[in-house]
Short mmCIF file of C-alpha atoms and ligand atoms in Angstrom, two decimals:
data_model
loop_
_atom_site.label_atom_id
_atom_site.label_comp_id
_atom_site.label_asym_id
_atom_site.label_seq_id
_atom_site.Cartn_x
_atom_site.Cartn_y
_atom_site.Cartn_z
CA UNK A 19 -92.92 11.21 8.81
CA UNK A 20 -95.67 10.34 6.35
CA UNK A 21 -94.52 9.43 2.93
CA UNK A 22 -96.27 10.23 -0.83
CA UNK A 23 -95.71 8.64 -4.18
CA UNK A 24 -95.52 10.54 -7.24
CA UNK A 25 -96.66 7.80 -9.59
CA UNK A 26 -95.14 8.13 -13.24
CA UNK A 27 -93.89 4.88 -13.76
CA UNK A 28 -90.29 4.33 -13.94
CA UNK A 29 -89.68 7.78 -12.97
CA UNK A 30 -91.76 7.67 -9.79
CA UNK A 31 -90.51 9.20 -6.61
CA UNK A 32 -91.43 9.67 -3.17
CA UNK A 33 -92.29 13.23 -1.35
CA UNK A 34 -90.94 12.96 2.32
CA UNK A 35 -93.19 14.90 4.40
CA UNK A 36 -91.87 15.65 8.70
CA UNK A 37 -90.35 17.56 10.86
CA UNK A 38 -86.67 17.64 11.41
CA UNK A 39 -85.73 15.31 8.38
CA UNK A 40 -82.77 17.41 7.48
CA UNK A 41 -80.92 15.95 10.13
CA UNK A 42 -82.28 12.39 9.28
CA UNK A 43 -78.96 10.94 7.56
CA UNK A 44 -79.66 8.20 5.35
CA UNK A 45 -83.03 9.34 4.19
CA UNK A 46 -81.82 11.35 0.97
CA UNK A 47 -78.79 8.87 0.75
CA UNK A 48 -80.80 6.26 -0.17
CA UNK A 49 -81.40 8.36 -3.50
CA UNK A 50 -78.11 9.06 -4.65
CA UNK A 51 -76.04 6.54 -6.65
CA UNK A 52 -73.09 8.48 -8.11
CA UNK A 53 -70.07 9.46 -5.59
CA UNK A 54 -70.48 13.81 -5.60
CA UNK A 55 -72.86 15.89 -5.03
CA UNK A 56 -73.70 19.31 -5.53
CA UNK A 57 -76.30 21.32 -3.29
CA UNK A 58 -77.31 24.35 -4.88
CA UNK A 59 -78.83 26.69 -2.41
CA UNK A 60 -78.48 30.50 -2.05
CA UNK A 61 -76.98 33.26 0.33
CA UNK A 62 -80.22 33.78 2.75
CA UNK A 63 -80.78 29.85 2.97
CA UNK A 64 -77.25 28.41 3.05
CA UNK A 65 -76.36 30.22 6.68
CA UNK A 66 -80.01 28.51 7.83
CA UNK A 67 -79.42 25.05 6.87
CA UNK A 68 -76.78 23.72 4.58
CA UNK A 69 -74.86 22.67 7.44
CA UNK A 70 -77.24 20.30 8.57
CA UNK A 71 -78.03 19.18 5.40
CA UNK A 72 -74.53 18.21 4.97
CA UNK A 73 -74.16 16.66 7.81
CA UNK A 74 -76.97 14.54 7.47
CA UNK A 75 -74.84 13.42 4.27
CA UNK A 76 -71.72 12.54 6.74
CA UNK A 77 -69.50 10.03 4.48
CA UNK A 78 -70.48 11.61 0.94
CA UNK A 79 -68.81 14.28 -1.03
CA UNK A 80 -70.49 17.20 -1.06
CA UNK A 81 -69.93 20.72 -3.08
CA UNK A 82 -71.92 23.70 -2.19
CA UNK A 83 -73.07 26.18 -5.19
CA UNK A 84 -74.51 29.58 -3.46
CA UNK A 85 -76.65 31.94 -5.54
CA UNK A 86 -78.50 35.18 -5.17
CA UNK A 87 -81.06 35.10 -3.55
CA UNK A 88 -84.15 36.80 -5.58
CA UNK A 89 -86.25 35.90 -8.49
CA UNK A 90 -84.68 38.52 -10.98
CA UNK A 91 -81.54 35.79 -10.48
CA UNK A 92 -83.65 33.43 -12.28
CA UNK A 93 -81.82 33.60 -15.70
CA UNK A 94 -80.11 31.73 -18.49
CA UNK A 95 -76.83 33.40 -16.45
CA UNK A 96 -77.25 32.08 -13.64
CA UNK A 97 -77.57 28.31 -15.44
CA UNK A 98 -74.53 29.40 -16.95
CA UNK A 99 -72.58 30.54 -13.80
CA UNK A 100 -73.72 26.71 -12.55
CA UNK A 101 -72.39 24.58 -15.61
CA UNK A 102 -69.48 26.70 -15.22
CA UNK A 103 -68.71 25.89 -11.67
CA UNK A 104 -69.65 21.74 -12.20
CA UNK A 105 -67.10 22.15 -15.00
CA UNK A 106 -64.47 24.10 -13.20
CA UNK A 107 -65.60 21.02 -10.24
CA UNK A 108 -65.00 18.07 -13.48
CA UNK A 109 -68.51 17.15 -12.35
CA UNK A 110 -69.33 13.60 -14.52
CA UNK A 111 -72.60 12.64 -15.28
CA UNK A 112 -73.01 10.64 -11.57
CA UNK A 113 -73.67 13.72 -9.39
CA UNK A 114 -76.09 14.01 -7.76
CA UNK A 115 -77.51 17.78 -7.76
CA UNK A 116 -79.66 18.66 -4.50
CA UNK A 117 -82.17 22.37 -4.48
CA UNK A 118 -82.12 23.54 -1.32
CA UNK A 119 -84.19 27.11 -0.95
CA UNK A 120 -87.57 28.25 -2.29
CA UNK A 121 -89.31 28.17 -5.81
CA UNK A 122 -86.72 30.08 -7.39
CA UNK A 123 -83.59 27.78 -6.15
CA UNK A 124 -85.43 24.57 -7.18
CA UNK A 125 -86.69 25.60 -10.67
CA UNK A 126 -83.11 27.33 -11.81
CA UNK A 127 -81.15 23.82 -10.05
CA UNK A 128 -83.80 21.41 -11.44
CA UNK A 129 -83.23 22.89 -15.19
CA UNK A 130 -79.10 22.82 -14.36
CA UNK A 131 -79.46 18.99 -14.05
CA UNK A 132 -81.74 18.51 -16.38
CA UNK A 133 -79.21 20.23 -18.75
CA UNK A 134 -75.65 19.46 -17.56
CA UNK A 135 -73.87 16.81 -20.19
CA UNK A 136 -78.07 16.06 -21.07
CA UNK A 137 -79.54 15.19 -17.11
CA UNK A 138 -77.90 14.61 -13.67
CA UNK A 139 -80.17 13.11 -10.63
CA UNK A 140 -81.95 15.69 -9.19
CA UNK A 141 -83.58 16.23 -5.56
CA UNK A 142 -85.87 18.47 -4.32
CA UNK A 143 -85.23 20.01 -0.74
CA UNK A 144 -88.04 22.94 -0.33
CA UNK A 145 -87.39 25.46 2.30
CA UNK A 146 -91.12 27.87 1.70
CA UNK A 147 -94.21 26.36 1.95
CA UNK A 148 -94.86 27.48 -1.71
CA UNK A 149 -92.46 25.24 -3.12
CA UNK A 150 -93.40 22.33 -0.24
CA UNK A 151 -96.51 22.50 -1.60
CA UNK A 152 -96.24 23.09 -5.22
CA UNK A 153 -92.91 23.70 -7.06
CA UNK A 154 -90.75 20.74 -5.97
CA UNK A 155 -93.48 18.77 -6.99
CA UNK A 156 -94.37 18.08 -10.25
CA UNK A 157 -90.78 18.15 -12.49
CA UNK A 158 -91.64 21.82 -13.28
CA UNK A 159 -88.28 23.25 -13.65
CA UNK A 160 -86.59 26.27 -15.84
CA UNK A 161 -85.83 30.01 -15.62
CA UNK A 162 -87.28 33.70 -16.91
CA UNK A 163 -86.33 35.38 -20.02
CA UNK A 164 -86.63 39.45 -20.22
CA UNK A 165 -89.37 38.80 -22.26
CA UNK A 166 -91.42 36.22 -20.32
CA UNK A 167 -91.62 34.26 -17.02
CA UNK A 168 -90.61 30.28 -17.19
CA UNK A 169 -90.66 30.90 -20.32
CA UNK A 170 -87.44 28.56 -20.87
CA UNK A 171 -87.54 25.31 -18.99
CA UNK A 172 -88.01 21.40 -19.05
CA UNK A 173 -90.12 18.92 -17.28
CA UNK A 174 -87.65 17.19 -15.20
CA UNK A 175 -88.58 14.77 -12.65
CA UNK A 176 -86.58 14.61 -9.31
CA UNK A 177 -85.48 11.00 -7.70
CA UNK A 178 -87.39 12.31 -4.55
CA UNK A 179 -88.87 15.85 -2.32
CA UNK A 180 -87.66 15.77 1.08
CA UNK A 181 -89.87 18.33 2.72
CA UNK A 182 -89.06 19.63 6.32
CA UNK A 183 -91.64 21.99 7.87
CA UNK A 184 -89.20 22.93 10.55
CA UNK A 185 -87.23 24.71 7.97
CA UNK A 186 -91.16 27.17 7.79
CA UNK A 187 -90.03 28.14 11.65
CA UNK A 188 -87.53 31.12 9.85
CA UNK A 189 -89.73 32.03 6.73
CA UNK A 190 -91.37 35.29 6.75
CA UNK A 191 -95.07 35.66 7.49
CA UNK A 192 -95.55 37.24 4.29
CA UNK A 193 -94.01 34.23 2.85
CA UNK A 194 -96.22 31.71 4.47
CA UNK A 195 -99.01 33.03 3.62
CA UNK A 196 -98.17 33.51 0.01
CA UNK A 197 -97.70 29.69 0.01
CA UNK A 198 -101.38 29.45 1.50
CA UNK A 199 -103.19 30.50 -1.52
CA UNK A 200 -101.50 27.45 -3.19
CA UNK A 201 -102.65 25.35 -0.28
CA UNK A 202 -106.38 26.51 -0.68
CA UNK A 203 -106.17 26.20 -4.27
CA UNK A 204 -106.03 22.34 -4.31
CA UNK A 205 -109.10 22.71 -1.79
CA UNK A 206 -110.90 24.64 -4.80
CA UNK A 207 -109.67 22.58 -6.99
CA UNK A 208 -110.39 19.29 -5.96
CA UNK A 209 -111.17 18.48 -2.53
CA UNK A 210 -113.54 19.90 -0.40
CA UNK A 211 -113.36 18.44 2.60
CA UNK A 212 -109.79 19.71 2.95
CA UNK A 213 -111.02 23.37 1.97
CA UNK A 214 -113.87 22.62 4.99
CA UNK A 215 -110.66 21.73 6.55
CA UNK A 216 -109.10 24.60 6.13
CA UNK A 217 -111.47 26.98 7.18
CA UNK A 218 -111.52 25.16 10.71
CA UNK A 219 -107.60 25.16 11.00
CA UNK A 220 -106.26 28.08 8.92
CA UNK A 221 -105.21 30.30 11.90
CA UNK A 222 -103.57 26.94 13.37
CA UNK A 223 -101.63 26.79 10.46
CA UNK A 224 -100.54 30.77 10.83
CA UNK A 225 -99.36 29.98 14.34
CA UNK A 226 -96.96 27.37 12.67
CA UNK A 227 -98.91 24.30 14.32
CA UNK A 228 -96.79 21.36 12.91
CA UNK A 229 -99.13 18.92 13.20
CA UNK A 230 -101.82 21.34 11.07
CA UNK A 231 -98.72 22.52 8.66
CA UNK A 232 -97.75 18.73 8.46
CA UNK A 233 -101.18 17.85 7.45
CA UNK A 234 -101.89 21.03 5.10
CA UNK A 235 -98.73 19.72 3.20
CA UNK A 236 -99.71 16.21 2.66
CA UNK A 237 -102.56 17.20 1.33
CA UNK A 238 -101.54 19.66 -0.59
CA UNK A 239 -98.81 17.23 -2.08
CA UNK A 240 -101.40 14.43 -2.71
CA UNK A 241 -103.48 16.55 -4.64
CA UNK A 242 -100.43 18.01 -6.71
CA UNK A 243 -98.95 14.27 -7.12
CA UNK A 244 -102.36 13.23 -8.23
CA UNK A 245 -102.42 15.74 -10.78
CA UNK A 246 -99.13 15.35 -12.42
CA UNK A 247 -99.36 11.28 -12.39
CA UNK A 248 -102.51 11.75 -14.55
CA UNK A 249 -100.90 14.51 -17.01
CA UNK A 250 -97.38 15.53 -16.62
CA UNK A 251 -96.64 17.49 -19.62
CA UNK A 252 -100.08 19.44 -19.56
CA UNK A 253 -101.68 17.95 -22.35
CA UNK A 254 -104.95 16.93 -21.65
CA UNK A 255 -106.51 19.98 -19.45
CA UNK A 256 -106.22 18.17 -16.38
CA UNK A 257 -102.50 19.97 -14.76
CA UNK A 258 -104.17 22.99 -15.97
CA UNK A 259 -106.50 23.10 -13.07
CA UNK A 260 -103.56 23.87 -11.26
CA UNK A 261 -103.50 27.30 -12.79
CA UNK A 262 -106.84 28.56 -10.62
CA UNK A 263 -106.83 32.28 -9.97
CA UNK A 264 -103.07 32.15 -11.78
CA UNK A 265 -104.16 34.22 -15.41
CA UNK A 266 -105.77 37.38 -13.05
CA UNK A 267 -102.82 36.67 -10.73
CA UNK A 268 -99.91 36.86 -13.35
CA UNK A 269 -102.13 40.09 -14.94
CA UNK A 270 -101.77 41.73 -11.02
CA UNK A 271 -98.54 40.62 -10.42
CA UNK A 272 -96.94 41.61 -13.56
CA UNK A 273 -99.11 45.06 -13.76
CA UNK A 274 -98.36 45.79 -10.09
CA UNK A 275 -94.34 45.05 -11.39
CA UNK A 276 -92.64 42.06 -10.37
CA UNK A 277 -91.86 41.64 -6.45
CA UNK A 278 -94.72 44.14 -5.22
CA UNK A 279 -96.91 41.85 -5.18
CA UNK A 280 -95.94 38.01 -4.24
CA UNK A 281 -96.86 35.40 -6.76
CA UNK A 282 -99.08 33.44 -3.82
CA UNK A 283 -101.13 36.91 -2.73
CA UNK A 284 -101.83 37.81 -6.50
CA UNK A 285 -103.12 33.77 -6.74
CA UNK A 286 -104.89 33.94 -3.25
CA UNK A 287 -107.10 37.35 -5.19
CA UNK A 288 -106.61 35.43 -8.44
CA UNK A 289 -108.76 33.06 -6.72
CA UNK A 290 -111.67 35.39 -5.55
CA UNK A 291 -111.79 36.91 -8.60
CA UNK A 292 -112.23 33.47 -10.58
CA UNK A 293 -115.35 32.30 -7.86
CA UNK A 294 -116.64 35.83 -8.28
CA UNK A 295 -117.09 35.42 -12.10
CA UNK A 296 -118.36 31.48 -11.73
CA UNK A 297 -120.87 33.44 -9.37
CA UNK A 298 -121.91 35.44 -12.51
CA UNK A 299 -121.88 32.43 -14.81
CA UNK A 300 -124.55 30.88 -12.51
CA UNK A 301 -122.19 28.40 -11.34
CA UNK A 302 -121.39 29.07 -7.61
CA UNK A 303 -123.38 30.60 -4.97
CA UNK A 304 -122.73 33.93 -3.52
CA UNK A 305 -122.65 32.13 -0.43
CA UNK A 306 -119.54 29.84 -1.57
CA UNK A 307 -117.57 33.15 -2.81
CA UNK A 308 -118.12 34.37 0.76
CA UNK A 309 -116.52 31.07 1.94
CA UNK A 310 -113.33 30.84 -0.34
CA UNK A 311 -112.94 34.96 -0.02
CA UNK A 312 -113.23 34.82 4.12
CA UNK A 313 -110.76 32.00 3.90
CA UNK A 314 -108.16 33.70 1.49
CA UNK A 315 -108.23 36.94 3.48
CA UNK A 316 -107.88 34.64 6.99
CA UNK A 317 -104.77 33.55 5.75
CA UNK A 318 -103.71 37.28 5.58
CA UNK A 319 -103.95 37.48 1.51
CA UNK A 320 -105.40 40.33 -0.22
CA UNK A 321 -108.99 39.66 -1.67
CA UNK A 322 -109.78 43.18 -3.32
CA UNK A 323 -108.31 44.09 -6.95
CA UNK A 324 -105.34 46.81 -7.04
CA UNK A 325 -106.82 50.54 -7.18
CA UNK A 326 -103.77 51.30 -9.19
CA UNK A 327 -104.28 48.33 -12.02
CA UNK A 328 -106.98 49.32 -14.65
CA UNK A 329 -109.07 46.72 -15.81
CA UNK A 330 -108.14 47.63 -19.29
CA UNK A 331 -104.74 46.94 -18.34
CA UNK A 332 -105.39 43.47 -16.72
CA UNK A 333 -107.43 42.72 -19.60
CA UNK A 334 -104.60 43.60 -22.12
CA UNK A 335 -102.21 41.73 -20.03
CA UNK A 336 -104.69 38.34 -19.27
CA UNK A 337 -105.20 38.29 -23.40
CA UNK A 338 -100.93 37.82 -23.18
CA UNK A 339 -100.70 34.77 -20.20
CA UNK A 340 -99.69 31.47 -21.20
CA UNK A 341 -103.09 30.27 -20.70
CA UNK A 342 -104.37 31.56 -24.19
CA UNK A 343 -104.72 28.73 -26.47
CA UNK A 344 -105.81 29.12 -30.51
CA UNK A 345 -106.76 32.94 -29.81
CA UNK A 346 -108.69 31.85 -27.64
CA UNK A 347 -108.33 33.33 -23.37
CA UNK A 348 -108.78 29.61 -21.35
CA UNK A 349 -109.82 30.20 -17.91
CA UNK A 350 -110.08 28.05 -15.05
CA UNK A 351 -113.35 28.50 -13.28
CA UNK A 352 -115.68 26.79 -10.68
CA UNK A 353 -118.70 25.28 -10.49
CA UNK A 354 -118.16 24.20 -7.16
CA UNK A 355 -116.00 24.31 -4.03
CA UNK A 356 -113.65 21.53 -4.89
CA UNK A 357 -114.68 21.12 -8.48
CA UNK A 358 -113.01 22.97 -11.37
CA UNK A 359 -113.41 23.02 -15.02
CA UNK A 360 -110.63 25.03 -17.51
CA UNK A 361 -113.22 26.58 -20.26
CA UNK A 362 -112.73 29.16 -22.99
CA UNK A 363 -116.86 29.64 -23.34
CA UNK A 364 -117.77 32.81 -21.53
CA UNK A 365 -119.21 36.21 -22.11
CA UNK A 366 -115.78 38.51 -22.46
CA UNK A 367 -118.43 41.20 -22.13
CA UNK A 368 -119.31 39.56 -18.68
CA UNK A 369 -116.09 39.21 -17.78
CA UNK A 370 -115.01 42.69 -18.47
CA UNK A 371 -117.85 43.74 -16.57
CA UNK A 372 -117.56 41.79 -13.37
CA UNK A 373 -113.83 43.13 -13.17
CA UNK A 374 -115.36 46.54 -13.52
CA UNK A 375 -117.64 46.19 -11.14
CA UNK A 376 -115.07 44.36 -8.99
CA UNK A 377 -112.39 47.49 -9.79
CA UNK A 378 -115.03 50.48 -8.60
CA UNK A 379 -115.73 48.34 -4.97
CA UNK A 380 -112.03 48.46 -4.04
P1 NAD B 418 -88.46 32.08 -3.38
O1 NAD B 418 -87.79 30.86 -3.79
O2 NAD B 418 -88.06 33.35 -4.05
O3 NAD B 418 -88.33 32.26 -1.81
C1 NAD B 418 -88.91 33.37 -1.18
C2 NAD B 418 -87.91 34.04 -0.20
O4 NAD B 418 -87.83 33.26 0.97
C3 NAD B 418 -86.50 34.15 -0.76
O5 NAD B 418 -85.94 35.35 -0.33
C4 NAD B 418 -85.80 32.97 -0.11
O6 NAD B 418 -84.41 33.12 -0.02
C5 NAD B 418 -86.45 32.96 1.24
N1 NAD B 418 -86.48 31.68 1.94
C6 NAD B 418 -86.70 30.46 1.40
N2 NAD B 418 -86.78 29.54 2.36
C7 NAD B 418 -86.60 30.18 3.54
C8 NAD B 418 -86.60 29.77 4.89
N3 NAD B 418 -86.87 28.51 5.24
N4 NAD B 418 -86.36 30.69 5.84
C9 NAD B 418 -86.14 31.99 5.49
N5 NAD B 418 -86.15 32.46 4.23
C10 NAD B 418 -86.39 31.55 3.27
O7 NAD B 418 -90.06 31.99 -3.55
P2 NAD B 418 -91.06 30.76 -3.58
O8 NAD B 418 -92.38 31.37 -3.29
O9 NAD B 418 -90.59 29.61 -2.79
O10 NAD B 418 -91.02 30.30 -5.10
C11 NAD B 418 -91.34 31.17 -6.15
C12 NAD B 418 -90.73 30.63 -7.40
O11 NAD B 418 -91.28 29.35 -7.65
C13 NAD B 418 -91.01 31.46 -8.63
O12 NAD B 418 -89.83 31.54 -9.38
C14 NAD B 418 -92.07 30.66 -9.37
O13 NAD B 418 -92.01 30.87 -10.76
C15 NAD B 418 -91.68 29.27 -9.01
N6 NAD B 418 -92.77 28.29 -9.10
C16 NAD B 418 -92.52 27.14 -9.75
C17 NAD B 418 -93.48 26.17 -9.82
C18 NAD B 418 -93.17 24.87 -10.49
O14 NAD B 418 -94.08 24.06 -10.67
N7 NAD B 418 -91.92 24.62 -10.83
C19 NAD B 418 -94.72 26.36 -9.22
C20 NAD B 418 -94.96 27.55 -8.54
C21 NAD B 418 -93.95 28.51 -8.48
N1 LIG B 419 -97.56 25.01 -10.60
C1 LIG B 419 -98.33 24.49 -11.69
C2 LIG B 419 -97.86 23.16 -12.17
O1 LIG B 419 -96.98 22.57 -11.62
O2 LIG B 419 -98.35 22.69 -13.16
#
């Protein structure tokens, strides 16, 4: 088992990174202090694992909380359905709430407890390698609204991430590979070597190689707890980085319509399309957009922009993404493999261009 700190002080917690640690009882006892607890999971992920979960809690009361499974679930009802069941429960304020599932379970139970009577103790037990890698880290939590994605939500640490990669053995392909655009993007991002890494070791990873997968998420996670130790509320530019390939993503994935696209492939061609405009900035070589596009489409992601999405519609719905600051469209951009930079000084002109140009080769 190799073990991570997220380093925020008095609020710091560790990120448990193995195989098999659901069964390990005592490792996510150690983090609760309060007598119940509550595992919020939901229908496809409950019959795979909350068994072992709870047994691997043996002596300690535990209530289960199954949702639907699905990000249209993600919703100020669902929240409500939850405080309704702790209530109907006469939950106090010393449970312990545990996520078990994907992105979607962790960010809807992480807001619960940050909410119910004003913040419960929270852990994070990620079940895709999405959320291993990125959304149980971080204190990202909250749900959609019909008129925006996480667009209601709090920064809400966890006492600790227990992340088991055998629980990756029953996600689907499509899945995993989803969650590798996240993994590249800290290679993009910040660390070069592991993107080098990657390149040798990406079809390991696709045959579910534990030791590869077990490596791929520590880095991952050290990269991600980096980030969020040195701005955790997304002030100073730095968390942004994070968002790489995420403003042309959100545009696909929202003008493809939600679920036709997965969030990770519309990040993984996200991604090409950001190192294909640094290319035209003068910032990256052609040869280092061949490297990060080979790589994104080796882990099975698509690379080429959506026949069916005009660039005047990805434009119009880019100019809308959280990312827009003072008028102003921030992007973040590259001006090398393993170095970003989140700018709002480009050519829109050159931009509009290059997605053009982009469009007409697909
Ligand atoms: P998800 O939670 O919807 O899970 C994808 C699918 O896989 C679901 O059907 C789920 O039930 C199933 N599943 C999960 N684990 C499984 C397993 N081990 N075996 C079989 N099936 C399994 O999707 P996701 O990609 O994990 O997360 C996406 C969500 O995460 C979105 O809501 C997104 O907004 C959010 N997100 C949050 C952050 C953050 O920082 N909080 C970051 C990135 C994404
Ligand atoms: N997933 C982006 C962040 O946590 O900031």
């Amino acid at each position: 088992m190799r073990t991570l700190k997220v380093d925020l002080g008095s609020r710091s917690y560790p990120i448990y990174i193995g195989e098999n640690l659901l069964a390990q009882s005592g490792l996510l006892a150690a983090h609760i202090s309060g007598k119940q607890i509550i595992v919020i999971s939901n229908e496809t992920i409950a019959p795979l694992y909350m068994d072992k979960l709870l047994a691997s809690l043996e002596n300690l009361n535990a209530h289960k909380i199954i949702l639907s499974d699905g990000e249209r679930y993600k919703t100020l009802t669902t929240i409500e359905s939850i405080f309704d069941q702790l209530l109907e429960m006469r939950c106090a304020r010393d449970i312990t709430i545990i996520a078990l599932g994907g992105g979607a379970v962790g960010d809807i139970s992480g807001f619960a407890a940050a909410c119910y009577q004003r913040g419960v103790d929270f852990i994070q037990v990620p079940t895709t390698l999405l959320s291993q890698v990125d959304s149980s880290v971080g204190g990202k939590t909250g749900v959609n609204h019909p008129l925006g994605k996480n667009m209601i939500g709090a920064f809400y640490q966890p006492q600790c991430v227990l992340v088991d990669i055998s629980t990756l053995h029953t996600l689907p392909s499509r899945e995993l590979s989803a969650g590798l655009a996240e993994v590249i993007k800290y290679g993009l991002i910040a660390k070069k070597p592991f993107f080098n890494w990657l390149e040798n070791n990406i079809d390991r990873i696709l045959e579910f190689d534990s030791d590869a997968i077990e490596y791929a998420v520590e880095q991952s996670c050290l990269c991600k707890a980096e980030v969020v130790a040195s701005d955790e509320h997304e002030k100073n530019g730095r968390r942004a980085l994070l968002n790489l390939g995420h403003t042309f993503g959100h545009a696909i994935e929202t003008g493809m319509g939600y679920g036709n696209w997965l969030h990770g492939e519309a990040v993984g061609c996200g991604m090409v399309i950001a190192a294909q405009f640094s290319a035209k900035l003068g910032w990256l070589s052609d040869k280092d957009v061949s490297k990060i596009s080979r790589l994104v489409s080796t882990a099975k992601l698509p690379i080429q922009l959506p026949k069916e999405l005009t660039v005047d519609k990805m434009v119009e719905l880019m100019a809308i993404d959280k990312k827009v600051k003072d008028g102003k469209l921030h992007l973040v951009l590259l001006k090398d493999i393993g170095e970003a930079v989140l700018t709002s000084k480009f050519d829109h002109d050159l931009l509009y261009n290059t997605l053009n140009e982009l469009h007409n080769n697909t």
